[in-house]
Structures are given as structure tokens and as C-alpha cells.
XYZ file of C-alpha atoms in Angstrom:
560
model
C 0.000 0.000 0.000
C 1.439 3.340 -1.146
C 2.188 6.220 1.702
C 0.418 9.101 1.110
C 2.780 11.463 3.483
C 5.726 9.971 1.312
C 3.674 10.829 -1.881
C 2.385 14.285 -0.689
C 6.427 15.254 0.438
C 7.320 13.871 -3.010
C 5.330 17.222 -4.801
C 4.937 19.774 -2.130
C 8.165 21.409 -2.225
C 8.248 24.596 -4.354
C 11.107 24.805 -6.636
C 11.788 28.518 -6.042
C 13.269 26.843 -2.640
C 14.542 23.810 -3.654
C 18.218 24.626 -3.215
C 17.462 25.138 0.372
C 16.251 21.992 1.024
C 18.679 19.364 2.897
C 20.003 16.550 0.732
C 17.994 13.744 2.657
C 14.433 15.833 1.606
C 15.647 16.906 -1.778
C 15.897 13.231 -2.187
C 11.983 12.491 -1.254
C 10.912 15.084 -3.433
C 13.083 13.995 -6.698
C 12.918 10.255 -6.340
C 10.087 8.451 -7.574
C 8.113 6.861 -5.079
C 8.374 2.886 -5.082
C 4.814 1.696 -5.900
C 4.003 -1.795 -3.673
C 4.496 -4.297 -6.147
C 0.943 -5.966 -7.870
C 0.222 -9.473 -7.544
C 0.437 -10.836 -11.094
C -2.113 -13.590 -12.549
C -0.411 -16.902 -13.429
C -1.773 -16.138 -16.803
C 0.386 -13.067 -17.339
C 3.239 -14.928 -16.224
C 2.730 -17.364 -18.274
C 2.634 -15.167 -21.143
C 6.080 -14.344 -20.763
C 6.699 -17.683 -22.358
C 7.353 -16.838 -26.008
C 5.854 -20.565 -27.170
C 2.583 -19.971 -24.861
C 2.574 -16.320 -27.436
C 2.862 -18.532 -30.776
C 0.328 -21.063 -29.277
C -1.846 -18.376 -27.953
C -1.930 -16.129 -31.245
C -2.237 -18.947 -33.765
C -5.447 -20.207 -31.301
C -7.251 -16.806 -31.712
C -6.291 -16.814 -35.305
C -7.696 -20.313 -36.247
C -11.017 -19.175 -33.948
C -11.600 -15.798 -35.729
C -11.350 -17.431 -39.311
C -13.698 -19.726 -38.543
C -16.100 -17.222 -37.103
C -15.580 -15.044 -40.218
C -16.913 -18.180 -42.140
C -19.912 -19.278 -40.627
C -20.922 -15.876 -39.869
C -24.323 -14.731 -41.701
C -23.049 -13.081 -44.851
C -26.876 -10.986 -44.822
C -25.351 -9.268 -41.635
C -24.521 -6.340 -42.210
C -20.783 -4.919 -41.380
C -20.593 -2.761 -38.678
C -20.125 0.967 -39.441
C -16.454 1.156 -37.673
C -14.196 -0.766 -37.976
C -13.493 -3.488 -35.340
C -17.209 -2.988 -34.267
C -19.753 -5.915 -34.078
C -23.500 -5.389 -33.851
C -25.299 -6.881 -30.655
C -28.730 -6.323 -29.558
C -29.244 -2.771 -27.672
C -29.350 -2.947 -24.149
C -31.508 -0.201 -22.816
C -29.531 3.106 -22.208
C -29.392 4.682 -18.537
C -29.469 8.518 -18.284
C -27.088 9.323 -15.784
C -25.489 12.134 -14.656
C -23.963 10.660 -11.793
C -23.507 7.054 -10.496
C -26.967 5.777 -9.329
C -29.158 8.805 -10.275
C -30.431 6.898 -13.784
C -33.545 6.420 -15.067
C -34.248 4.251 -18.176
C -35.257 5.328 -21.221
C -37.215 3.399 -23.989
C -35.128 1.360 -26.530
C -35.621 2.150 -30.110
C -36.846 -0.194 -32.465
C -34.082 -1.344 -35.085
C -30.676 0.476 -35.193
C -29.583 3.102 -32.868
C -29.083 5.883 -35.207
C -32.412 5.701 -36.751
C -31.243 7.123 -40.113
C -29.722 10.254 -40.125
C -27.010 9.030 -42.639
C -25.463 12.282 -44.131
C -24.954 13.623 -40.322
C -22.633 10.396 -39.824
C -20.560 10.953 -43.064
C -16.608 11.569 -42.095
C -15.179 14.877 -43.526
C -12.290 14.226 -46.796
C -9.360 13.942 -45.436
C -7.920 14.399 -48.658
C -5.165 12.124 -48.109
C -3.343 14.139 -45.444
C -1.382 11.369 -43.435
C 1.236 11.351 -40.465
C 4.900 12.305 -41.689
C 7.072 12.920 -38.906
C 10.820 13.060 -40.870
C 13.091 14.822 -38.091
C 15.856 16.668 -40.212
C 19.793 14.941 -40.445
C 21.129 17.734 -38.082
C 18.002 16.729 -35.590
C 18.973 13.306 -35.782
C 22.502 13.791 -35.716
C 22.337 16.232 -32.268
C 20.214 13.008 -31.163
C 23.589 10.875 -29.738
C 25.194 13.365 -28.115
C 22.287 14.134 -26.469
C 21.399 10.462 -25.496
C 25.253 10.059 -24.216
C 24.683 13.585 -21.633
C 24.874 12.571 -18.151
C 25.153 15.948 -16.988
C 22.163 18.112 -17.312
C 18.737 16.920 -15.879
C 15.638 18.537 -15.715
C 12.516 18.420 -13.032
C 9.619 19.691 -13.751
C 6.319 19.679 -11.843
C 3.166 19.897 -13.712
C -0.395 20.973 -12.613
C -4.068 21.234 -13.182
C -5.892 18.619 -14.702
C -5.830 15.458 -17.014
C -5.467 17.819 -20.262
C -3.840 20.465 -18.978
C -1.229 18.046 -17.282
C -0.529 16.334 -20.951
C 0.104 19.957 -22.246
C 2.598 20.546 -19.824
C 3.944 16.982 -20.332
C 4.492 17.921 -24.274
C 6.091 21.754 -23.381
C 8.781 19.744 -20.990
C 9.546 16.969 -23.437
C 10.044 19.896 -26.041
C 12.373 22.099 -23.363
C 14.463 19.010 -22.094
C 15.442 18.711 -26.161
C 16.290 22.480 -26.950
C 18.494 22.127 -23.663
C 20.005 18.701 -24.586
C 19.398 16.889 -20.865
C 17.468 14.126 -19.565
C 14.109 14.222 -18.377
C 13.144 13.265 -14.893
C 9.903 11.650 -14.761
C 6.992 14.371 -14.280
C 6.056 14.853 -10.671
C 2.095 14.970 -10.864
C 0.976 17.697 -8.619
C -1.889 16.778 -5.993
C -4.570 18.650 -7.677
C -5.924 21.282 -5.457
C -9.411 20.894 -6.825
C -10.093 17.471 -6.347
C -7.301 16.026 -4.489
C -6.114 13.939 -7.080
C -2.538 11.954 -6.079
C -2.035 9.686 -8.896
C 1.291 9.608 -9.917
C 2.437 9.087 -13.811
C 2.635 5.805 -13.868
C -0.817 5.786 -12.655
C -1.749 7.285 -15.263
C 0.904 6.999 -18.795
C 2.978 3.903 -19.538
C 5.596 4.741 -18.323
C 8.045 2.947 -20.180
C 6.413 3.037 -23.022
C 6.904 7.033 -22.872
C 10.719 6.655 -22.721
C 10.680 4.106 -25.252
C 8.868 6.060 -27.483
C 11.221 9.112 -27.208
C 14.674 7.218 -27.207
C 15.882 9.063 -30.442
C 14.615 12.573 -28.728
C 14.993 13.018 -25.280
C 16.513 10.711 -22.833
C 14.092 10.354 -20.037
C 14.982 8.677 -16.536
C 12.748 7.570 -13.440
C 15.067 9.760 -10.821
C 17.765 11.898 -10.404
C 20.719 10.325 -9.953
C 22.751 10.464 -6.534
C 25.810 12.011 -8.110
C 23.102 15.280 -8.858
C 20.731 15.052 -5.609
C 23.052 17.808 -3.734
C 24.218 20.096 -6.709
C 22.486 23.444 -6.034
C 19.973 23.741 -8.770
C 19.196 26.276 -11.391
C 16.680 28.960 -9.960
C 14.075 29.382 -12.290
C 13.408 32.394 -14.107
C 9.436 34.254 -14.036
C 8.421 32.907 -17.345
C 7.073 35.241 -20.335
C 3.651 34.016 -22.588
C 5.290 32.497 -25.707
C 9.011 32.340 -25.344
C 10.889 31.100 -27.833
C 13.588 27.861 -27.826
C 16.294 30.671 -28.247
C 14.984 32.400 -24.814
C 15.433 28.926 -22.904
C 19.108 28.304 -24.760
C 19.785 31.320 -23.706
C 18.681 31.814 -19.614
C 19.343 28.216 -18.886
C 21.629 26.348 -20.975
C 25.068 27.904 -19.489
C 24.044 28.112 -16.038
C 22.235 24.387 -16.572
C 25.752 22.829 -18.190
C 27.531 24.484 -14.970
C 24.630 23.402 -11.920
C 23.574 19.978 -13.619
C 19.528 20.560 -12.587
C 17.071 23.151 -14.137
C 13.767 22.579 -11.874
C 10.646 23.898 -13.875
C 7.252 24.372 -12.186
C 4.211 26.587 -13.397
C 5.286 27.014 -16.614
C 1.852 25.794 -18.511
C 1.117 27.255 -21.838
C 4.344 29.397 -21.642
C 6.851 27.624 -24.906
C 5.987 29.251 -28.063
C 3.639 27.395 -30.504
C 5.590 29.197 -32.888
C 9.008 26.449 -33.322
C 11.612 25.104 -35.359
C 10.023 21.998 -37.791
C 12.057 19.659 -35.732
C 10.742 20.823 -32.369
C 6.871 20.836 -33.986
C 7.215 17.468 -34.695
C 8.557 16.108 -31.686
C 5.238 17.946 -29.870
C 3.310 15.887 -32.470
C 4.851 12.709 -31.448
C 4.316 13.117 -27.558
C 0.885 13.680 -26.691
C -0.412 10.539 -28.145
C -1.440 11.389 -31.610
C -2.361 8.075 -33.214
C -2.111 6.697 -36.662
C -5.696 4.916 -37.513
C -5.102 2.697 -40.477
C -7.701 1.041 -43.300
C -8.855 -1.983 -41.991
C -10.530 -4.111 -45.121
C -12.403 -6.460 -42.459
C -12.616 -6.995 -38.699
C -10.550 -9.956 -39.018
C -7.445 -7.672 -39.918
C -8.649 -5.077 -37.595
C -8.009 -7.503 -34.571
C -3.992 -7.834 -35.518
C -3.732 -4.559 -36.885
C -5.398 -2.360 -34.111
C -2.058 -2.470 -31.910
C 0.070 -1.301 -34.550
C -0.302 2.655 -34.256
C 2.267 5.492 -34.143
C 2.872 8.752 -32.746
C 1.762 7.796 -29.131
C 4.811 8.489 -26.710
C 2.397 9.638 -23.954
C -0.656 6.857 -23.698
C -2.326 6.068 -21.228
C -1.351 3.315 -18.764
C -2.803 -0.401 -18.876
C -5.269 -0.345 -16.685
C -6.625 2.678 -17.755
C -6.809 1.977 -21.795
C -8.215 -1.432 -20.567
C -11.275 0.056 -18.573
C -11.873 2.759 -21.316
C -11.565 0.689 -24.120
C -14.551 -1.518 -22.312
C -16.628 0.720 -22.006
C -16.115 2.497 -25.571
C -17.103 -1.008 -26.403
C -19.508 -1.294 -24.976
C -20.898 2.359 -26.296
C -20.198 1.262 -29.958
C -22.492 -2.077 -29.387
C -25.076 0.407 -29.416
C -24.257 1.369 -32.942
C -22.533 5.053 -34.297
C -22.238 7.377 -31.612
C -21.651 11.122 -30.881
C -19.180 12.320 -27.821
C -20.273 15.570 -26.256
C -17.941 17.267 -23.764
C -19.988 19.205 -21.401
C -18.043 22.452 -20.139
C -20.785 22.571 -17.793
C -19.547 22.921 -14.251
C -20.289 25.228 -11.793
C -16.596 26.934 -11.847
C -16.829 26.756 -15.727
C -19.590 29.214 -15.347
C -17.826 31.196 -12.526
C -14.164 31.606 -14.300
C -16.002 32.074 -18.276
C -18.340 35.253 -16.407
C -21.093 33.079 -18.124
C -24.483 32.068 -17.187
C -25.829 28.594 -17.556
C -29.401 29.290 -18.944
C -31.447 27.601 -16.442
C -33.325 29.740 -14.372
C -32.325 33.603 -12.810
C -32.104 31.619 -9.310
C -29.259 29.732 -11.041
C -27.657 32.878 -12.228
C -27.704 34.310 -9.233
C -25.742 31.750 -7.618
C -23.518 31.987 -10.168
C -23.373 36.022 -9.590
C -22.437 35.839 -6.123
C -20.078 33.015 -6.379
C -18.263 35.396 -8.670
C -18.641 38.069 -6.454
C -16.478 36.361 -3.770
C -14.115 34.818 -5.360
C -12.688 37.505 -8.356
C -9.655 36.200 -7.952
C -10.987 33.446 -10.507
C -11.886 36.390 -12.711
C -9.395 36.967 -15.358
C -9.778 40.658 -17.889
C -11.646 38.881 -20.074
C -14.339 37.651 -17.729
C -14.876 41.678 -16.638
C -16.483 42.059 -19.515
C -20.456 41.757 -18.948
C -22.543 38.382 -20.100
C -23.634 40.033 -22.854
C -20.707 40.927 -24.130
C -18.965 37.576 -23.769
C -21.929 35.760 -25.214
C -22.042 37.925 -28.348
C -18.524 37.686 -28.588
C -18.678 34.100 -28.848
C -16.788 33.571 -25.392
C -19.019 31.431 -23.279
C -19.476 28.241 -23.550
C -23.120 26.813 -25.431
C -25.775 26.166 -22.825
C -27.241 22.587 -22.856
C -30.360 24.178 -24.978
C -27.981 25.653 -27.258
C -26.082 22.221 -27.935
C -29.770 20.347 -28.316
C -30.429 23.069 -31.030
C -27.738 22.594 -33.203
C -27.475 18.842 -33.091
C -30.892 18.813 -34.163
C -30.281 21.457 -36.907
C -27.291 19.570 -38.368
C -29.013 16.913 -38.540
C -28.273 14.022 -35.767
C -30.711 11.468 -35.574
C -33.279 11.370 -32.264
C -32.487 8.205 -31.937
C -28.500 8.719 -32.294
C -26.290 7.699 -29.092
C -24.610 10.218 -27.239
C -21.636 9.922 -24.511
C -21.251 12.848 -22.661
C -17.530 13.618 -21.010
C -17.469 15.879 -18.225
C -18.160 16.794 -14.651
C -21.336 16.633 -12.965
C -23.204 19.776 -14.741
C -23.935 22.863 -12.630
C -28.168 22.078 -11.512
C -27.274 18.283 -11.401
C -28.887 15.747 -13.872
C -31.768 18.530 -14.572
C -29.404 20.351 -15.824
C -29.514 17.891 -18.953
C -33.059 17.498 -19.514
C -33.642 19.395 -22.394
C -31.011 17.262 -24.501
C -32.703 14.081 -23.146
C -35.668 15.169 -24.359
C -34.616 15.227 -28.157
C -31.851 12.738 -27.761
C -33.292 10.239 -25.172
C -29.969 8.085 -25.907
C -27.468 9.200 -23.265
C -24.865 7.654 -21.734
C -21.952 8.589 -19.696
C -19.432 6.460 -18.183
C -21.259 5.532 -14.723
C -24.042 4.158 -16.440
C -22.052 2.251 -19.060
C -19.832 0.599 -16.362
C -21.425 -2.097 -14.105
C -21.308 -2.251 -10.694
C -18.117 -1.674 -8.605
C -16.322 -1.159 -12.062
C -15.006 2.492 -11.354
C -14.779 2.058 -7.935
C -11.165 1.606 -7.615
C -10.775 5.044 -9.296
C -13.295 7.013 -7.027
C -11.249 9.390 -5.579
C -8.798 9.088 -9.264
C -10.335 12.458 -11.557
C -7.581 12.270 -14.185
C -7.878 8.480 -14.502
C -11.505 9.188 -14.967
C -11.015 12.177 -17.399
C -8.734 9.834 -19.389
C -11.674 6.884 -19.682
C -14.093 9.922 -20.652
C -11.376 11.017 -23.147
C -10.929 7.390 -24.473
C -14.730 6.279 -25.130
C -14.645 10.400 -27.060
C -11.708 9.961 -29.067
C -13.258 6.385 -30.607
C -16.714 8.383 -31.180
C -18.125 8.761 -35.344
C -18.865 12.239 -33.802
C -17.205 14.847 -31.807
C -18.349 18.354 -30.249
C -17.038 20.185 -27.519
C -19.593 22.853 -26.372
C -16.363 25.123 -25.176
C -12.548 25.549 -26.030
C -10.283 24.028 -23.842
C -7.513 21.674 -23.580
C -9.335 18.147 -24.058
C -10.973 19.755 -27.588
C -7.353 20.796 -28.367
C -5.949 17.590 -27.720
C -9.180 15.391 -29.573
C -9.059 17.822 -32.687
C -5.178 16.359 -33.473
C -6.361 13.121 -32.567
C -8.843 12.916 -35.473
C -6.829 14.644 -37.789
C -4.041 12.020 -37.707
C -7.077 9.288 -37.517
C -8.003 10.784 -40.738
C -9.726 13.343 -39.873
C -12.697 12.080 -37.993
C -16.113 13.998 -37.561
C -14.495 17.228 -35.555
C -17.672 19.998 -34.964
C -16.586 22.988 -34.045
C -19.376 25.505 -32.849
C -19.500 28.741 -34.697
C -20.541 30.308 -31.405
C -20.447 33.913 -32.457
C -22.106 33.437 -35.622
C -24.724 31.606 -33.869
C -25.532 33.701 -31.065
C -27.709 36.290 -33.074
C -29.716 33.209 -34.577
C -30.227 31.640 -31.443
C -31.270 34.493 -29.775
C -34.066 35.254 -32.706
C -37.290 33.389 -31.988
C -38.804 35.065 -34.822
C -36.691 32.966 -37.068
C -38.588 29.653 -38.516
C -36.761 26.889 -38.057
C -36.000 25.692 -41.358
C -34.348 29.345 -41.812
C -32.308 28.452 -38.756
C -31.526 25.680 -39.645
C -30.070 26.517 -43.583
C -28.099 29.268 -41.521
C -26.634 26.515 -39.295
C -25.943 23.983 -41.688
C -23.558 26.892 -43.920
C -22.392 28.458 -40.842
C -20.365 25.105 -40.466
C -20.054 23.443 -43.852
C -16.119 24.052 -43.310
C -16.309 23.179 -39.323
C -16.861 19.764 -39.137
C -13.382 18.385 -38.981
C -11.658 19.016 -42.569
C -7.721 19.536 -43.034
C -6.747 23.147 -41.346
C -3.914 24.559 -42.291
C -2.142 26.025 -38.962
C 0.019 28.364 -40.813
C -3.548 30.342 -41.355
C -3.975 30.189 -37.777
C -0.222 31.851 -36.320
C 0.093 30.897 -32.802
C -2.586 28.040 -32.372
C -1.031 24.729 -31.216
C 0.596 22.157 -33.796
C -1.293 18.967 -31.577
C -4.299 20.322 -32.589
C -3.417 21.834 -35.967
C -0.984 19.274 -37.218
C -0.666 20.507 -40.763
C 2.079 21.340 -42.835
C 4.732 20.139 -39.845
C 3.146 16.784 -38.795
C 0.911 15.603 -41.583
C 1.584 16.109 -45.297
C -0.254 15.124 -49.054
C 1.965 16.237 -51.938
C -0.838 15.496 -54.334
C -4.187 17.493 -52.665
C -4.470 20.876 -53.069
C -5.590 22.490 -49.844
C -9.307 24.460 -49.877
């Protein structure tokens, strides 16, 4: 059983005094904690036998052909690949773990037509190419051979905003040439979150992944635990790799340790090709590949690229399940739901349910401005017309309906438990009846082990999304970021992207008749729905979510 108190010294340190610290607790906070070791099933052992493998693969292999021939050739394939059609178990609306109630199951398929809203955008051929340059690869074994220059870095926030973080240190450990200690999670303030990153990523799959870029170690080693290290600088908004060269590499070469904390969203998305593509490579980006049945699909599904930072065992297990389980049900959209009550607080947004609820909301804001940032002191109008805050559930029920999902289409919904509780969703249930989220797709005592766990359960939310026909976000943020360059280098998978300023004046006319509103809806996002983006028309956004020209590349298909 781990030791919290060991855990909890491990990230509680600040860095600014770091060099102050005595050797023996500079030690517990820059070691990795040793995790209790996990009774392993004799089957797992076994598996290490390389004959069991053969006998074990050619056994599923012999079993799946003759399932593929005796199956009814009138059944239809499913829609995905590597899905399988069952019969529909009836869905549970839930918004939290036992608050459900059943809803009717349709009769026949669960999209109930609605075929042109499931059509994939062209990805006009636009694959992964991530060719690092000769110098890039030549810089790559001296840097491998450093045993000098380390660097610590503590990351914070959430799931998402954690993985950004992640990427922006991988990226900074190369432009200074040293090794990466393994990210020090930060207990989340919020929720109290203490998972560590092997908790959460494969570990050693992340430093296997990024052998040829950055050398990436589980500690610091002894010979560096009592060097004084390098004091870290206040961090400008978009600094560039020559800024970190030059106020850290001379003093780093001399001290041995740069210690990094708070530094989210501060690298430039503005970097060399080299450095681009290395961010491509780390935040699990992965290559999906043409599968011509779901006989292939079952030894081809492992073999994907471009995914130095996935998620750990356990947790790809229990959200594969249950994304499983969601695709038995047929196509299905993912919805994340900005609708929290501090997403409404920090936006200076109201939710649209009642002025009771926006007065909550008001005071809550009232007493705590120091959530307030300049944007959010502009008034509600003003935000909402400016396309700001995020869509209220009414808002996201409108313009599924206008382009064109089904009533009967499945919908997982990612997200925390909405501000007004599972009323809060009503209106969507009543047009889309078909709602899932991950408490009632799991069974009984499945989550349980990650109860008190919010990234590992914002990474099963973001692994049932990213395997969805269909994605929305109703608001920016990192987990939109992150999905949108996960479809592109899928192939550019269904990506909606709300037009929310354009909208606003059309939601806010009831004098408009719906088949007007919904012609205005449909163009307003003809070229929003997922299609190849150039990110050199949009300076400054991030290359994980805009992967072309660095990442991705067609030499034959003209861009729009």
C-alpha cells in the first residue's frame, strides 16, 4: 500500500526553494516513489513464455477465421471498424452514479437514419509524416550520451492540462540537450487527485517512445541530488527555444539541474520543424489505419504510431470496455460538457437555467474575483455575443438537431457533474433520449477503484470520445485541443466545431422559422466539421491540434 505522506512530500516542495532543502528531503521530493508491487495472474506470467505467445496467437487466429466463415453473410458490417452489432441494451441517463432512469429502446438500429450527419469529412489524403531533419537526428547521440544536465519539472491542473505541460517539458528538455526526470504529478488542489504518472501513462512506453529525442529517466541520480539547482526564471507568454538556450543552458551545463514548475502554456507554438514534430509525437497522436475487415482489424489495431504519452494499462483497458460497450449500441456522438459550476464562474457566463441559477452563479463570482481573469470583466452580454461562453445545454440540443443528428442517435457525454445536477440535462434528453456517460455504461463496482482518481476518470471519458463517429465540444479548452489532433491524424474524424459567435444572433431570434435556422446553421459550419486546417492560417494556435504542414503532409491534394 502506497504512503500518502511519502507521496504528498514527493510534490509539495516549491522549486523557487529547492536549493534550500537538505540533501535527505531533496531526495523524497526527486525520487520516484516505489509503488508496492501488484500481484500478477499466473496467466500473465505465463505469457512471458514466447511458445505460450505462438500457441496463444495462432489459437485466436484459427477461432476468428472460422467465425468469419460461418458468420451470416446478410449481416450487415458494422459501421467502424473493429465494431460488431449486438442487440441494444436499454440506455441509462445518468449524470452521476446511481441517479439513472431508463429510457425506452428504439426499435431497429440506434441511429435511426440520419445518414449524411454520420458521413466523415475528406481527409484528402493528409497522413502522419514525422521526418526529423539529419542535423536533428545527428544532435540526437550526443544528447542520449549527456549525463550531466537533468531537468525536473512539476506539472499541474488537470488530465489535459497536465498532458500539455507533459508535451512543453519533453520539447524544453530537447532544446536544452538533458534528460528528463519523470513528471512529478501535482496533488490537484481541486479534487485532491494523487495519482502519480505511472498511474496514469505507460511509463516505459513514454521513454521508449522518445529514445531518439529526449533521454528520459525515473530519478535523479545520486551524483546530482546535492548540486544546487538552477533557480528558475518568471516565465514570459510564448518564449521562444532561443529564450530557454539562452537563460538556462550555461548556467544548466555548470549546476547539472534546471527545476521547472508553473510554466503551462508558456513555450511558443511558434518552433523550429524539428521541435513541432517532436510535440506531435508526444501527446499521443495516433495513426488509424484502413482496416478491409474486422478480421485484420483484430492484428492490426495495436500497430499505431505517434503515441509516446498513452495512457497506462489499466486505464486503456477500462476505457476501451466501455467504448465497447458504447459502440455495441451502434454510431455514436461524444459531447464534452463544459458545464460545471466553476466553468460558469471563471467564463463570467451564465448557464441558462433559471435567474435563481444565475444568481448563484453572480455571487459566487462576487467572492471569489480572484478566478476572474480581464476577459471575464467584460459583462454576459458581451462575452456571449462575442462568442466567449461556452453553449448552454439548450444551445447544444439546437444545433445537433439542426445539423441533422438522428433522435435516436447515441450520445456519450464527457465531463463533470453539470452545474443544476442531472436537470441540468433534460432538455437534450428530451430530443436525444440516448445518453450515456461512463457511470451508467460501467457495471457495478467497475469504477470504484478510481473514485477518488479524476484524471484516470477524465482519461476513460477522453478514451470512449476519441473512438466516437462524432465529436463536439460545447467550449474551447484543452481536451478539444488535444481530440481535434487526434482525429486529424485518424483521418480526420467527424471534428464539430461551434460557430458560437455566428450563432448567437440566430439563437437568440425566436422570430426565425426553423427551417431558416436551420439553412443558416448547416452553412455556418459546412467548413467546421473536422476538414484539413492549415495552422500556418492560424499563427500561434497549437501544432497537436493543428498538425498541418509540420506533422501531416499530401503532396498530391491541393488544400481548400
Amino acid at each position: 500500500m502506497e504512503n500518502p505522506k511519502n507521496k504528498l512530500s514527493y510534490i509539495s516542495v516549491p522549486s523557487p526553494i529547492i536549493h534550500q532543502v537538505p540533501s535527505s528531503s531533496l531526495q523524497g521530493l526527486l525520487l520516484s516513489p516505489k509503488k508496492s508491487s501488484r500481484p500478477r495472474s499466473r496467466f500473465l506470467a505465463a505469457a512471458r513464455n514466447t511458445g505460450f505467445l505462438v500457441f496463444l496467437c495462432l489459437f485466436a487466429f484459427v477461432g476468428m477465421l472460422k467465425l468469419s466463415v460461418q458468420l451470416d453473410p446478410l449481416v450487415p458490417l458494422a459501421p467502424i471498424p473493429c465494431a460488431t452489432p449486438r442487440p441494444e441494451a436499454p440506455p441509462l441517463f445518468s449524470s452521476t452514479a446511481g441517479d439513472s432512469q431508463p429510457a425506452t429502446p428504439p426499435s431497429g438500429g440506434g441511429d435511426g437514419g440520419g445518414e449524411e450527419f454520420w458521413e466523415q469529412p475528406d481527409g484528402m489524403g493528409y497522413r502522419p509524416c514525422l521526418d526529423f531533419s539529419k542535423g536533428y537526428r545527428r544532435a540526437t547521440e550526443g544528447i542520449k550520451r549527456d549525463r550531466n544536465k537533468y531537468l525536473v519539472v512539476g506539472v499541474s491542473g488537470g488530465l489535459n492540462q497536465q498532458r500539455n505541460q507533459i508535451v512543453d517539458a519533453v520539447v524544453i528538455a530537447r532544446i536544452l540537450g538533458a534528460a528528463l526526470v519523470v513528471p512529478v504529478l501535482q496533488v490537484n488542489i481541486v479534487w485532491g487527485d494523487e495519482s502519480e504518472f505511472g498511474d496514469i501513462f505507460d511509463l516505459e512506453h513514454f521513454k521508449r517512445v522518445l529514445a531518439n529525442d529526449v533521454r528520459v529517466v525515473s530519478s535523479l541520480p545520486t551524483t546530482h541530488l546535492t548540486r544546487r539547482p538552477v533557480e528558475q526564471l518568471p516565465t514570459p507568454p510564448r518564449v521562444s527555444d532561443r529564450w530557454i538556450r539562452s537563460k538556462y543552458l550555461k548556467r544548466l551545463t555548470r549546476e547539472g539541474v534546471l527545476v521547472l514548475r508553473g510554466f503551462d502554456s508558456r513555450l511558443s507554438k511558434d518552433l523550429p520543424s524539428d521541435l513541432q514534430k517532436l510535440r506531435c509525437k508526444v501527446p499521443s497522436l495516433s495513426l488509424s489505419l484502413t482496416y478491409e475487415s474486422s478480421l485484420t482489424c483484430v492484428f492490426l489495431y495495436s500497430q499505431v504510431a505517434f503515441d509516446a504519452l498513452r495512457f497506462s494499462a489499466p486505464v486503456r483497458e477500462l476505457g476501451n470496455r466501455l467504448a465497447m460497450r458504447m459502440r455495441s449500441r451502434g454510431p455514436y456522438i461524444a459531447l464534452h460538457l463544459r458545464m460545471e459550476k466553476d466553468v460558469w464562474v471563471r467564463t463570467g457566463c451564465f448557464p441558462g437555467l433559471s435567474p435563481e441559477y444565475d444568481d448563484v452563479i453572480s455571487r459566487e463570482r462576487e467572492s471569489r474575483p480572484e478566478l476572474l481573469t480581464g476577459k471575464t470583466k467584460m459583462r454576459h452580454q458581451e462575452r456571449k455575443a462575442a462568442g466567449l461562453c461556452p453553449l448552454t445545454i439548450v444551445e447544444v440540443t439546437r444545433l445537433l438537431k439542426a445539423l441533422g443528428a438522428p433522435r435516436r442517435a447515441n450520445i456519450f457525454w464527457a465531463g463533470g457533474e453539470p452545474f443544476g445536477g442531472g436537470a441540468a440535462l433534460l432538455p437534450l434528453v428530451g430530443e436525444f433520449p440516448y445518453l450515456y456517460n461512463k457511470y451508467n455504461l460501467s457495471s457495478p463496482g467497475e469504477l470504484d477503484p478510481f473514485a477518488n482518481r479524476s484524471s484516470i476518470l477524465a482519461a476513460v471519458d477522453f478514451i470512449i470520445a476519441e473512438k466516437s463517429d462524432v465529436f463536439m465540444p460545447s467550449h474551447g479548452g484543452n481536451m478539444g485541443r488535444i481530440l481535434k489532433g487526434h482525429r486529424a491524424f485518424a483521418g480526420h474524424k467527424k471534428f464539430i466545431t461551434p460557430n458560437k459567435r455566428q450563432m448567437v444572433p440566430h439563437f437568440l431570434n425566436a422570430s426565425l422559422p426553423e427551417a431558416e435556422f436551420i439553412q443558416i446553421i448547416r452553412e455556418l459550419h459546412n467548413a467546421s466539421l473536422g476538414q484539413p486546417e492549415l495552422r500556418t492560417d492560424k499563427v500561434g494556435k497549437d501544432v497537436t491540434a493543428y498538425p498541418i504542414p509540420e506533422c501531416m503532409c499530401n503532396t498530391t491534394a491541393p488544400m481548400p
